[in-house]
Amino acid sequence: MSTQGKVSLPVIKRLPKYYRYLTNLAADGKDKVSSSELAHMMGTTASQVRQDFNCFGGFGQQGIGYKVDVLLEEIGHLLFGTGELLPTILIGAGRLGNAVSSFIARDTNGYRLLAAFDVNPDLVGHQMSGVTIRPLEELESFCLENKPTVAVLCVPRQSAVDLSDELVRLGIQGFWNFSHYDLSVAHPEVTVENVHLGDSLMSLGYRLRNSET
């Protein structure tokens, strides 16, 4: 049974970080890990770690630590389900789209890139990360035939505004959104992960400029 509706978004967003650290621990041959050790790596508290894990049943007995392999398997199941890859399309095959498509194609992250789309005729027909860049005019027919459920948007804000209604109509259920348009406001019925690279860069600048010396 899905727990997403019962678990807060901050907890969900910490799961990949847990998974990454646990993967490193397993690679180092670590058999067990305590909530205090995980908290130190995560930059949080042992209480927060236990609260996070209790959202999903606990994963172990308090006081004796967690088995790394079991914890990794359980969190991996939460993140990746049964292992079926989510069929994905990418729109916007420029420099950002090329970099993002490469990341999707080479990392084991639960997605299968089916195709990329662009309005630039100079890009159409070329290969990108193992898929063909198609003209945007083929978007509807491709989606009706291949039924992708995820769309990655590497387009300007106005293009995302123009495309979002059609993509939802064509069956897209989730967006990895690099545009500056917040689709979750316009389409609360779909799942959206907004990525604002500029926000992250400005946050870094603030921390550098306002850090104590």
mmCIF file with all atom_site columns, C-alpha atoms in Angstrom:
data_model
loop_
_atom_site.group_PDB
_atom_site.id
_atom_site.type_symbol
_atom_site.label_atom_id
_atom_site.label_alt_id
_atom_site.label_comp_id
_atom_site.label_asym_id
_atom_site.label_entity_id
_atom_site.label_seq_id
_atom_site.pdbx_PDB_ins_code
_atom_site.Cartn_x
_atom_site.Cartn_y
_atom_site.Cartn_z
_atom_site.occupancy
_atom_site.B_iso_or_equiv
_atom_site.pdbx_formal_charge
_atom_site.auth_seq_id
_atom_site.auth_comp_id
_atom_site.auth_asym_id
_atom_site.auth_atom_id
_atom_site.pdbx_PDB_model_num
ATOM 1   C CA . MET A 1 1   ? 0.000  0.000  0.000   1.00 0.00 ? 1   MET A CA 1
ATOM 2   C CA . SER A 1 2   ? 1.320  3.442  -0.911  1.00 0.00 ? 2   SER A CA 1
ATOM 3   C CA . THR A 1 3   ? 2.364  5.635  1.991   1.00 0.00 ? 3   THR A CA 1
ATOM 4   C CA . GLN A 1 4   ? 3.024  8.798  0.021   1.00 0.00 ? 4   GLN A CA 1
ATOM 5   C CA . GLY A 1 5   ? -0.208 10.474 1.092   1.00 0.00 ? 5   GLY A CA 1
ATOM 6   C CA . LYS A 1 6   ? 0.608  9.869  4.760   1.00 0.00 ? 6   LYS A CA 1
ATOM 7   C CA . VAL A 1 7   ? 4.238  10.964 4.737   1.00 0.00 ? 7   VAL A CA 1
ATOM 8   C CA . SER A 1 8   ? 5.345  14.599 4.673   1.00 0.00 ? 8   SER A CA 1
ATOM 9   C CA . LEU A 1 9   ? 7.271  15.925 1.688   1.00 0.00 ? 9   LEU A CA 1
ATOM 10  C CA . PRO A 1 10  ? 10.417 16.750 3.737   1.00 0.00 ? 10  PRO A CA 1
ATOM 11  C CA . VAL A 1 11  ? 10.624 13.093 4.833   1.00 0.00 ? 11  VAL A CA 1
ATOM 12  C CA . ILE A 1 12  ? 10.201 11.897 1.243   1.00 0.00 ? 12  ILE A CA 1
ATOM 13  C CA . LYS A 1 13  ? 12.919 14.285 0.079   1.00 0.00 ? 13  LYS A CA 1
ATOM 14  C CA . ARG A 1 14  ? 15.338 12.839 2.646   1.00 0.00 ? 14  ARG A CA 1
ATOM 15  C CA . LEU A 1 15  ? 14.920 9.257  1.399   1.00 0.00 ? 15  LEU A CA 1
ATOM 16  C CA . PRO A 1 16  ? 17.341 9.601  -1.553  1.00 0.00 ? 16  PRO A CA 1
ATOM 17  C CA . LYS A 1 17  ? 19.975 11.023 0.790   1.00 0.00 ? 17  LYS A CA 1
ATOM 18  C CA . TYR A 1 18  ? 19.538 8.066  3.160   1.00 0.00 ? 18  TYR A CA 1
ATOM 19  C CA . TYR A 1 19  ? 19.794 5.735  0.180   1.00 0.00 ? 19  TYR A CA 1
ATOM 20  C CA . ARG A 1 20  ? 22.989 7.388  -1.049  1.00 0.00 ? 20  ARG A CA 1
ATOM 21  C CA . TYR A 1 21  ? 24.720 7.196  2.326   1.00 0.00 ? 21  TYR A CA 1
ATOM 22  C CA . LEU A 1 22  ? 23.606 3.617  2.901   1.00 0.00 ? 22  LEU A CA 1
ATOM 23  C CA . THR A 1 23  ? 24.926 2.642  -0.531  1.00 0.00 ? 23  THR A CA 1
ATOM 24  C CA . ASN A 1 24  ? 28.312 4.063  0.467   1.00 0.00 ? 24  ASN A CA 1
ATOM 25  C CA . LEU A 1 25  ? 28.219 2.209  3.808   1.00 0.00 ? 25  LEU A CA 1
ATOM 26  C CA . ALA A 1 26  ? 27.423 -1.072 2.052   1.00 0.00 ? 26  ALA A CA 1
ATOM 27  C CA . ALA A 1 27  ? 30.272 -0.506 -0.421  1.00 0.00 ? 27  ALA A CA 1
ATOM 28  C CA . ASP A 1 28  ? 32.600 0.014  2.560   1.00 0.00 ? 28  ASP A CA 1
ATOM 29  C CA . GLY A 1 29  ? 31.517 -3.311 4.058   1.00 0.00 ? 29  GLY A CA 1
ATOM 30  C CA . LYS A 1 30  ? 29.586 -1.775 6.946   1.00 0.00 ? 30  LYS A CA 1
ATOM 31  C CA . ASP A 1 31  ? 27.093 -4.254 8.389   1.00 0.00 ? 31  ASP A CA 1
ATOM 32  C CA . LYS A 1 32  ? 25.202 -2.141 10.925  1.00 0.00 ? 32  LYS A CA 1
ATOM 33  C CA . VAL A 1 33  ? 24.579 1.549  11.487  1.00 0.00 ? 33  VAL A CA 1
ATOM 34  C CA . SER A 1 34  ? 23.003 3.416  14.399  1.00 0.00 ? 34  SER A CA 1
ATOM 35  C CA . SER A 1 35  ? 20.540 6.275  14.172  1.00 0.00 ? 35  SER A CA 1
ATOM 36  C CA . SER A 1 36  ? 23.238 8.525  15.680  1.00 0.00 ? 36  SER A CA 1
ATOM 37  C CA . GLU A 1 37  ? 25.708 7.591  12.940  1.00 0.00 ? 37  GLU A CA 1
ATOM 38  C CA . LEU A 1 38  ? 23.140 8.231  10.231  1.00 0.00 ? 38  LEU A CA 1
ATOM 39  C CA . ALA A 1 39  ? 22.166 11.507 11.864  1.00 0.00 ? 39  ALA A CA 1
ATOM 40  C CA . HIS A 1 40  ? 25.789 12.665 11.814  1.00 0.00 ? 40  HIS A CA 1
ATOM 41  C CA . MET A 1 41  ? 26.044 11.941 8.081   1.00 0.00 ? 41  MET A CA 1
ATOM 42  C CA . MET A 1 42  ? 22.666 13.533 7.353   1.00 0.00 ? 42  MET A CA 1
ATOM 43  C CA . GLY A 1 43  ? 23.294 16.640 9.411   1.00 0.00 ? 43  GLY A CA 1
ATOM 44  C CA . THR A 1 44  ? 20.263 16.013 11.596  1.00 0.00 ? 44  THR A CA 1
ATOM 45  C CA . THR A 1 45  ? 19.427 14.322 14.911  1.00 0.00 ? 45  THR A CA 1
ATOM 46  C CA . ALA A 1 46  ? 19.059 10.674 15.869  1.00 0.00 ? 46  ALA A CA 1
ATOM 47  C CA . SER A 1 47  ? 15.488 11.447 16.915  1.00 0.00 ? 47  SER A CA 1
ATOM 48  C CA . GLN A 1 48  ? 14.725 12.817 13.447  1.00 0.00 ? 48  GLN A CA 1
ATOM 49  C CA . VAL A 1 49  ? 16.164 9.693  11.804  1.00 0.00 ? 49  VAL A CA 1
ATOM 50  C CA . ARG A 1 50  ? 13.980 7.457  13.977  1.00 0.00 ? 50  ARG A CA 1
ATOM 51  C CA . GLN A 1 51  ? 10.924 9.617  13.280  1.00 0.00 ? 51  GLN A CA 1
ATOM 52  C CA . ASP A 1 52  ? 11.580 9.404  9.544   1.00 0.00 ? 52  ASP A CA 1
ATOM 53  C CA . PHE A 1 53  ? 11.900 5.626  9.636   1.00 0.00 ? 53  PHE A CA 1
ATOM 54  C CA . ASN A 1 54  ? 8.835  5.251  11.851  1.00 0.00 ? 54  ASN A CA 1
ATOM 55  C CA . CYS A 1 55  ? 6.782  6.752  9.017   1.00 0.00 ? 55  CYS A CA 1
ATOM 56  C CA . PHE A 1 56  ? 7.466  3.496  7.154   1.00 0.00 ? 56  PHE A CA 1
ATOM 57  C CA . GLY A 1 57  ? 7.305  1.015  10.012  1.00 0.00 ? 57  GLY A CA 1
ATOM 58  C CA . GLY A 1 58  ? 10.636 1.577  11.740  1.00 0.00 ? 58  GLY A CA 1
ATOM 59  C CA . PHE A 1 59  ? 12.978 -0.745 9.747   1.00 0.00 ? 59  PHE A CA 1
ATOM 60  C CA . GLY A 1 60  ? 14.509 -2.186 12.927  1.00 0.00 ? 60  GLY A CA 1
ATOM 61  C CA . GLN A 1 61  ? 14.601 -2.356 16.694  1.00 0.00 ? 61  GLN A CA 1
ATOM 62  C CA . GLN A 1 62  ? 15.541 0.723  18.680  1.00 0.00 ? 62  GLN A CA 1
ATOM 63  C CA . GLY A 1 63  ? 18.760 0.369  20.634  1.00 0.00 ? 63  GLY A CA 1
ATOM 64  C CA . ILE A 1 64  ? 20.467 -2.244 18.489  1.00 0.00 ? 64  ILE A CA 1
ATOM 65  C CA . GLY A 1 65  ? 20.959 -0.245 15.300  1.00 0.00 ? 65  GLY A CA 1
ATOM 66  C CA . TYR A 1 66  ? 19.925 -0.997 11.748  1.00 0.00 ? 66  TYR A CA 1
ATOM 67  C CA . LYS A 1 67  ? 21.222 -3.640 9.373   1.00 0.00 ? 67  LYS A CA 1
ATOM 68  C CA . VAL A 1 68  ? 22.613 -1.723 6.423   1.00 0.00 ? 68  VAL A CA 1
ATOM 69  C CA . ASP A 1 69  ? 21.544 -4.250 3.774   1.00 0.00 ? 69  ASP A CA 1
ATOM 70  C CA . VAL A 1 70  ? 17.990 -4.460 5.110   1.00 0.00 ? 70  VAL A CA 1
ATOM 71  C CA . LEU A 1 71  ? 17.663 -0.695 5.390   1.00 0.00 ? 71  LEU A CA 1
ATOM 72  C CA . LEU A 1 72  ? 19.058 -0.226 1.895   1.00 0.00 ? 72  LEU A CA 1
ATOM 73  C CA . GLU A 1 73  ? 16.617 -2.777 0.478   1.00 0.00 ? 73  GLU A CA 1
ATOM 74  C CA . GLU A 1 74  ? 13.611 -1.253 2.265   1.00 0.00 ? 74  GLU A CA 1
ATOM 75  C CA . ILE A 1 75  ? 14.386 2.322  1.238   1.00 0.00 ? 75  ILE A CA 1
ATOM 76  C CA . GLY A 1 76  ? 15.237 1.146  -2.266  1.00 0.00 ? 76  GLY A CA 1
ATOM 77  C CA . HIS A 1 77  ? 11.787 -0.433 -2.482  1.00 0.00 ? 77  HIS A CA 1
ATOM 78  C CA . LEU A 1 78  ? 10.180 2.841  -1.390  1.00 0.00 ? 78  LEU A CA 1
ATOM 79  C CA . LEU A 1 79  ? 12.094 4.770  -4.028  1.00 0.00 ? 79  LEU A CA 1
ATOM 80  C CA . PHE A 1 80  ? 12.015 2.300  -6.917  1.00 0.00 ? 80  PHE A CA 1
ATOM 81  C CA . GLY A 1 81  ? 9.015  0.059  -6.206  1.00 0.00 ? 81  GLY A CA 1
ATOM 82  C CA . THR A 1 82  ? 9.342  -3.362 -7.821  1.00 0.00 ? 82  THR A CA 1
ATOM 83  C CA . GLY A 1 83  ? 12.068 -2.111 -10.172 1.00 0.00 ? 83  GLY A CA 1
ATOM 84  C CA . GLU A 1 84  ? 9.842  -1.279 -13.126 1.00 0.00 ? 84  GLU A CA 1
ATOM 85  C CA . LEU A 1 85  ? 11.276 1.772  -14.889 1.00 0.00 ? 85  LEU A CA 1
ATOM 86  C CA . LEU A 1 86  ? 8.974  4.756  -15.357 1.00 0.00 ? 86  LEU A CA 1
ATOM 87  C CA . PRO A 1 87  ? 8.527  5.548  -19.077 1.00 0.00 ? 87  PRO A CA 1
ATOM 88  C CA . THR A 1 88  ? 9.803  9.086  -19.618 1.00 0.00 ? 88  THR A CA 1
ATOM 89  C CA . ILE A 1 89  ? 9.991  11.717 -22.330 1.00 0.00 ? 89  ILE A CA 1
ATOM 90  C CA . LEU A 1 90  ? 12.139 14.839 -22.404 1.00 0.00 ? 90  LEU A CA 1
ATOM 91  C CA . ILE A 1 91  ? 11.145 18.113 -24.013 1.00 0.00 ? 91  ILE A CA 1
ATOM 92  C CA . GLY A 1 92  ? 13.862 20.588 -24.865 1.00 0.00 ? 92  GLY A CA 1
ATOM 93  C CA . ALA A 1 93  ? 16.998 19.038 -26.370 1.00 0.00 ? 93  ALA A CA 1
ATOM 94  C CA . GLY A 1 94  ? 19.332 21.999 -25.954 1.00 0.00 ? 94  GLY A CA 1
ATOM 95  C CA . ARG A 1 95  ? 22.371 22.097 -23.692 1.00 0.00 ? 95  ARG A CA 1
ATOM 96  C CA . LEU A 1 96  ? 20.387 21.621 -20.476 1.00 0.00 ? 96  LEU A CA 1
ATOM 97  C CA . GLY A 1 97  ? 18.257 18.873 -21.998 1.00 0.00 ? 97  GLY A CA 1
ATOM 98  C CA . ASN A 1 98  ? 21.356 17.098 -23.275 1.00 0.00 ? 98  ASN A CA 1
ATOM 99  C CA . ALA A 1 99  ? 22.960 17.139 -19.817 1.00 0.00 ? 99  ALA A CA 1
ATOM 100 C CA . VAL A 1 100 ? 19.783 16.011 -18.068 1.00 0.00 ? 100 VAL A CA 1
ATOM 101 C CA . SER A 1 101 ? 19.128 13.226 -20.570 1.00 0.00 ? 101 SER A CA 1
ATOM 102 C CA . SER A 1 102 ? 22.642 11.922 -20.035 1.00 0.00 ? 102 SER A CA 1
ATOM 103 C CA . PHE A 1 103 ? 22.029 11.793 -16.293 1.00 0.00 ? 103 PHE A CA 1
ATOM 104 C CA . ILE A 1 104 ? 18.767 9.881  -16.742 1.00 0.00 ? 104 ILE A CA 1
ATOM 105 C CA . ALA A 1 105 ? 20.331 7.435  -19.186 1.00 0.00 ? 105 ALA A CA 1
ATOM 106 C CA . ARG A 1 106 ? 23.418 6.541  -17.169 1.00 0.00 ? 106 ARG A CA 1
ATOM 107 C CA . ASP A 1 107 ? 22.142 6.479  -13.576 1.00 0.00 ? 107 ASP A CA 1
ATOM 108 C CA . THR A 1 108 ? 20.075 3.751  -11.981 1.00 0.00 ? 108 THR A CA 1
ATOM 109 C CA . ASN A 1 109 ? 17.295 6.036  -10.870 1.00 0.00 ? 109 ASN A CA 1
ATOM 110 C CA . GLY A 1 110 ? 14.105 4.267  -11.887 1.00 0.00 ? 110 GLY A CA 1
ATOM 111 C CA . TYR A 1 111 ? 13.378 5.950  -15.230 1.00 0.00 ? 111 TYR A CA 1
ATOM 112 C CA . ARG A 1 112 ? 13.525 4.830  -18.869 1.00 0.00 ? 112 ARG A CA 1
ATOM 113 C CA . LEU A 1 113 ? 13.966 7.597  -21.422 1.00 0.00 ? 113 LEU A CA 1
ATOM 114 C CA . LEU A 1 114 ? 11.840 6.871  -24.487 1.00 0.00 ? 114 LEU A CA 1
ATOM 115 C CA . ALA A 1 115 ? 12.306 9.973  -26.627 1.00 0.00 ? 115 ALA A CA 1
ATOM 116 C CA . ALA A 1 116 ? 13.254 13.636 -26.692 1.00 0.00 ? 116 ALA A CA 1
ATOM 117 C CA . PHE A 1 117 ? 11.364 16.435 -28.444 1.00 0.00 ? 117 PHE A CA 1
ATOM 118 C CA . ASP A 1 118 ? 12.412 19.836 -29.730 1.00 0.00 ? 118 ASP A CA 1
ATOM 119 C CA . VAL A 1 119 ? 11.204 22.603 -32.053 1.00 0.00 ? 119 VAL A CA 1
ATOM 120 C CA . ASN A 1 120 ? 14.656 23.161 -33.538 1.00 0.00 ? 120 ASN A CA 1
ATOM 121 C CA . PRO A 1 121 ? 14.819 21.417 -36.952 1.00 0.00 ? 121 PRO A CA 1
ATOM 122 C CA . ASP A 1 122 ? 18.613 21.281 -36.716 1.00 0.00 ? 122 ASP A CA 1
ATOM 123 C CA . LEU A 1 123 ? 18.310 18.922 -33.718 1.00 0.00 ? 123 LEU A CA 1
ATOM 124 C CA . VAL A 1 124 ? 15.467 16.732 -34.978 1.00 0.00 ? 124 VAL A CA 1
ATOM 125 C CA . GLY A 1 125 ? 16.596 13.293 -36.092 1.00 0.00 ? 125 GLY A CA 1
ATOM 126 C CA . HIS A 1 126 ? 19.807 13.323 -34.077 1.00 0.00 ? 126 HIS A CA 1
ATOM 127 C CA . GLN A 1 127 ? 20.502 10.892 -31.248 1.00 0.00 ? 127 GLN A CA 1
ATOM 128 C CA . MET A 1 128 ? 20.715 12.077 -27.665 1.00 0.00 ? 128 MET A CA 1
ATOM 129 C CA . SER A 1 129 ? 21.552 9.697  -24.810 1.00 0.00 ? 129 SER A CA 1
ATOM 130 C CA . GLY A 1 130 ? 20.391 6.740  -26.874 1.00 0.00 ? 130 GLY A CA 1
ATOM 131 C CA . VAL A 1 131 ? 17.058 8.161  -28.047 1.00 0.00 ? 131 VAL A CA 1
ATOM 132 C CA . THR A 1 132 ? 15.971 10.036 -31.140 1.00 0.00 ? 132 THR A CA 1
ATOM 133 C CA . ILE A 1 133 ? 15.115 13.734 -30.974 1.00 0.00 ? 133 ILE A CA 1
ATOM 134 C CA . ARG A 1 134 ? 11.682 14.109 -32.525 1.00 0.00 ? 134 ARG A CA 1
ATOM 135 C CA . PRO A 1 135 ? 9.772  17.167 -33.750 1.00 0.00 ? 135 PRO A CA 1
ATOM 136 C CA . LEU A 1 136 ? 7.297  18.516 -31.228 1.00 0.00 ? 136 LEU A CA 1
ATOM 137 C CA . GLU A 1 137 ? 4.510  17.904 -33.749 1.00 0.00 ? 137 GLU A CA 1
ATOM 138 C CA . GLU A 1 138 ? 4.886  14.168 -33.061 1.00 0.00 ? 138 GLU A CA 1
ATOM 139 C CA . LEU A 1 139 ? 4.316  14.566 -29.309 1.00 0.00 ? 139 LEU A CA 1
ATOM 140 C CA . GLU A 1 140 ? 0.635  13.577 -29.309 1.00 0.00 ? 140 GLU A CA 1
ATOM 141 C CA . SER A 1 141 ? 0.981  10.541 -31.574 1.00 0.00 ? 141 SER A CA 1
ATOM 142 C CA . PHE A 1 142 ? 4.046  9.321  -29.680 1.00 0.00 ? 142 PHE A CA 1
ATOM 143 C CA . CYS A 1 143 ? 2.366  9.636  -26.294 1.00 0.00 ? 143 CYS A CA 1
ATOM 144 C CA . LEU A 1 144 ? -0.790 7.892  -27.476 1.00 0.00 ? 144 LEU A CA 1
ATOM 145 C CA . GLU A 1 145 ? 1.291  4.976  -28.765 1.00 0.00 ? 145 GLU A CA 1
ATOM 146 C CA . ASN A 1 146 ? 3.956  4.699  -26.043 1.00 0.00 ? 146 ASN A CA 1
ATOM 147 C CA . LYS A 1 147 ? 2.084  6.018  -22.990 1.00 0.00 ? 147 LYS A CA 1
ATOM 148 C CA . PRO A 1 148 ? 4.875  7.778  -21.059 1.00 0.00 ? 148 PRO A CA 1
ATOM 149 C CA . THR A 1 149 ? 3.965  8.773  -17.513 1.00 0.00 ? 149 THR A CA 1
ATOM 150 C CA . VAL A 1 150 ? 6.810  11.228 -16.802 1.00 0.00 ? 150 VAL A CA 1
ATOM 151 C CA . ALA A 1 151 ? 7.843  14.348 -18.700 1.00 0.00 ? 151 ALA A CA 1
ATOM 152 C CA . VAL A 1 152 ? 11.128 16.172 -18.160 1.00 0.00 ? 152 VAL A CA 1
ATOM 153 C CA . LEU A 1 153 ? 10.788 19.847 -19.111 1.00 0.00 ? 153 LEU A CA 1
ATOM 154 C CA . CYS A 1 154 ? 13.996 21.599 -20.148 1.00 0.00 ? 154 CYS A CA 1
ATOM 155 C CA . VAL A 1 155 ? 12.250 24.498 -21.841 1.00 0.00 ? 155 VAL A CA 1
ATOM 156 C CA . PRO A 1 156 ? 11.629 28.188 -21.102 1.00 0.00 ? 156 PRO A CA 1
ATOM 157 C CA . ARG A 1 157 ? 8.732  29.185 -18.864 1.00 0.00 ? 157 ARG A CA 1
ATOM 158 C CA . GLN A 1 158 ? 6.320  30.112 -21.654 1.00 0.00 ? 158 GLN A CA 1
ATOM 159 C CA . SER A 1 159 ? 6.891  26.812 -23.440 1.00 0.00 ? 159 SER A CA 1
ATOM 160 C CA . ALA A 1 160 ? 6.053  24.953 -20.217 1.00 0.00 ? 160 ALA A CA 1
ATOM 161 C CA . VAL A 1 161 ? 2.881  27.034 -19.869 1.00 0.00 ? 161 VAL A CA 1
ATOM 162 C CA . ASP A 1 162 ? 1.908  26.219 -23.461 1.00 0.00 ? 162 ASP A CA 1
ATOM 163 C CA . LEU A 1 163 ? 2.651  22.479 -23.167 1.00 0.00 ? 163 LEU A CA 1
ATOM 164 C CA . SER A 1 164 ? 1.481  21.542 -19.676 1.00 0.00 ? 164 SER A CA 1
ATOM 165 C CA . ASP A 1 165 ? -2.245 21.213 -20.433 1.00 0.00 ? 165 ASP A CA 1
ATOM 166 C CA . GLU A 1 166 ? -1.579 18.982 -23.442 1.00 0.00 ? 166 GLU A CA 1
ATOM 167 C CA . LEU A 1 167 ? 0.905  16.811 -21.555 1.00 0.00 ? 167 LEU A CA 1
ATOM 168 C CA . VAL A 1 168 ? -1.551 16.216 -18.719 1.00 0.00 ? 168 VAL A CA 1
ATOM 169 C CA . ARG A 1 169 ? -4.256 15.425 -21.268 1.00 0.00 ? 169 ARG A CA 1
ATOM 170 C CA . LEU A 1 170 ? -1.907 12.908 -22.901 1.00 0.00 ? 170 LEU A CA 1
ATOM 171 C CA . GLY A 1 171 ? -1.500 11.021 -19.636 1.00 0.00 ? 171 GLY A CA 1
ATOM 172 C CA . ILE A 1 172 ? 1.609  12.528 -18.049 1.00 0.00 ? 172 ILE A CA 1
ATOM 173 C CA . GLN A 1 173 ? 1.351  11.993 -14.296 1.00 0.00 ? 173 GLN A CA 1
ATOM 174 C CA . GLY A 1 174 ? 4.664  13.434 -13.132 1.00 0.00 ? 174 GLY A CA 1
ATOM 175 C CA . PHE A 1 175 ? 6.978  16.256 -14.168 1.00 0.00 ? 175 PHE A CA 1
ATOM 176 C CA . TRP A 1 176 ? 10.675 16.828 -13.546 1.00 0.00 ? 176 TRP A CA 1
ATOM 177 C CA . ASN A 1 177 ? 10.452 20.511 -14.257 1.00 0.00 ? 177 ASN A CA 1
ATOM 178 C CA . PHE A 1 178 ? 13.468 22.706 -15.051 1.00 0.00 ? 178 PHE A CA 1
ATOM 179 C CA . SER A 1 179 ? 11.363 25.584 -16.366 1.00 0.00 ? 179 SER A CA 1
ATOM 180 C CA . HIS A 1 180 ? 10.477 28.581 -14.186 1.00 0.00 ? 180 HIS A CA 1
ATOM 181 C CA . TYR A 1 181 ? 6.776  27.728 -14.274 1.00 0.00 ? 181 TYR A CA 1
ATOM 182 C CA . ASP A 1 182 ? 5.320  26.021 -11.225 1.00 0.00 ? 182 ASP A CA 1
ATOM 183 C CA . LEU A 1 183 ? 3.119  23.326 -12.737 1.00 0.00 ? 183 LEU A CA 1
ATOM 184 C CA . SER A 1 184 ? 1.882  22.194 -9.328  1.00 0.00 ? 184 SER A CA 1
ATOM 185 C CA . VAL A 1 185 ? -0.170 25.389 -9.082  1.00 0.00 ? 185 VAL A CA 1
ATOM 186 C CA . ALA A 1 186 ? -1.811 24.952 -12.472 1.00 0.00 ? 186 ALA A CA 1
ATOM 187 C CA . HIS A 1 187 ? -2.112 21.157 -12.179 1.00 0.00 ? 187 HIS A CA 1
ATOM 188 C CA . PRO A 1 188 ? -2.499 20.066 -8.548  1.00 0.00 ? 188 PRO A CA 1
ATOM 189 C CA . GLU A 1 189 ? -3.596 16.623 -9.725  1.00 0.00 ? 189 GLU A CA 1
ATOM 190 C CA . VAL A 1 190 ? -0.124 15.701 -11.007 1.00 0.00 ? 190 VAL A CA 1
ATOM 191 C CA . THR A 1 191 ? 3.152  15.138 -9.163  1.00 0.00 ? 191 THR A CA 1
ATOM 192 C CA . VAL A 1 192 ? 5.754  17.817 -9.824  1.00 0.00 ? 192 VAL A CA 1
ATOM 193 C CA . GLU A 1 193 ? 9.397  18.102 -8.836  1.00 0.00 ? 193 GLU A CA 1
ATOM 194 C CA . ASN A 1 194 ? 10.496 21.650 -9.619  1.00 0.00 ? 194 ASN A CA 1
ATOM 195 C CA . VAL A 1 195 ? 14.226 22.183 -10.103 1.00 0.00 ? 195 VAL A CA 1
ATOM 196 C CA . HIS A 1 196 ? 15.386 25.790 -9.859  1.00 0.00 ? 196 HIS A CA 1
ATOM 197 C CA . LEU A 1 197 ? 19.134 25.844 -10.494 1.00 0.00 ? 197 LEU A CA 1
ATOM 198 C CA . GLY A 1 198 ? 19.239 29.607 -10.005 1.00 0.00 ? 198 GLY A CA 1
ATOM 199 C CA . ASP A 1 199 ? 17.666 29.321 -6.543  1.00 0.00 ? 199 ASP A CA 1
ATOM 200 C CA . SER A 1 200 ? 20.332 26.837 -5.498  1.00 0.00 ? 200 SER A CA 1
ATOM 201 C CA . LEU A 1 201 ? 23.108 29.085 -6.796  1.00 0.00 ? 201 LEU A CA 1
ATOM 202 C CA . MET A 1 202 ? 21.686 32.138 -5.009  1.00 0.00 ? 202 MET A CA 1
ATOM 203 C CA . SER A 1 203 ? 21.374 30.153 -1.784  1.00 0.00 ? 203 SER A CA 1
ATOM 204 C CA . LEU A 1 204 ? 25.052 29.241 -2.054  1.00 0.00 ? 204 LEU A CA 1
ATOM 205 C CA . GLY A 1 205 ? 25.921 32.898 -2.578  1.00 0.00 ? 205 GLY A CA 1
ATOM 206 C CA . TYR A 1 206 ? 23.908 33.951 0.454   1.00 0.00 ? 206 TYR A CA 1
ATOM 207 C CA . ARG A 1 207 ? 25.606 31.392 2.672   1.00 0.00 ? 207 ARG A CA 1
ATOM 208 C CA . LEU A 1 208 ? 29.058 32.450 1.453   1.00 0.00 ? 208 LEU A CA 1
ATOM 209 C CA . ARG A 1 209 ? 28.372 36.153 1.888   1.00 0.00 ? 209 ARG A CA 1
ATOM 210 C CA . ASN A 1 210 ? 26.733 35.792 5.286   1.00 0.00 ? 210 ASN A CA 1
ATOM 211 C CA . SER A 1 211 ? 28.865 33.112 6.889   1.00 0.00 ? 211 SER A CA 1
ATOM 212 C CA . GLU A 1 212 ? 30.733 33.897 10.073  1.00 0.00 ? 212 GLU A CA 1
ATOM 213 C CA . THR A 1 213 ? 34.469 34.224 9.601   1.00 0.00 ? 213 THR A CA 1
#
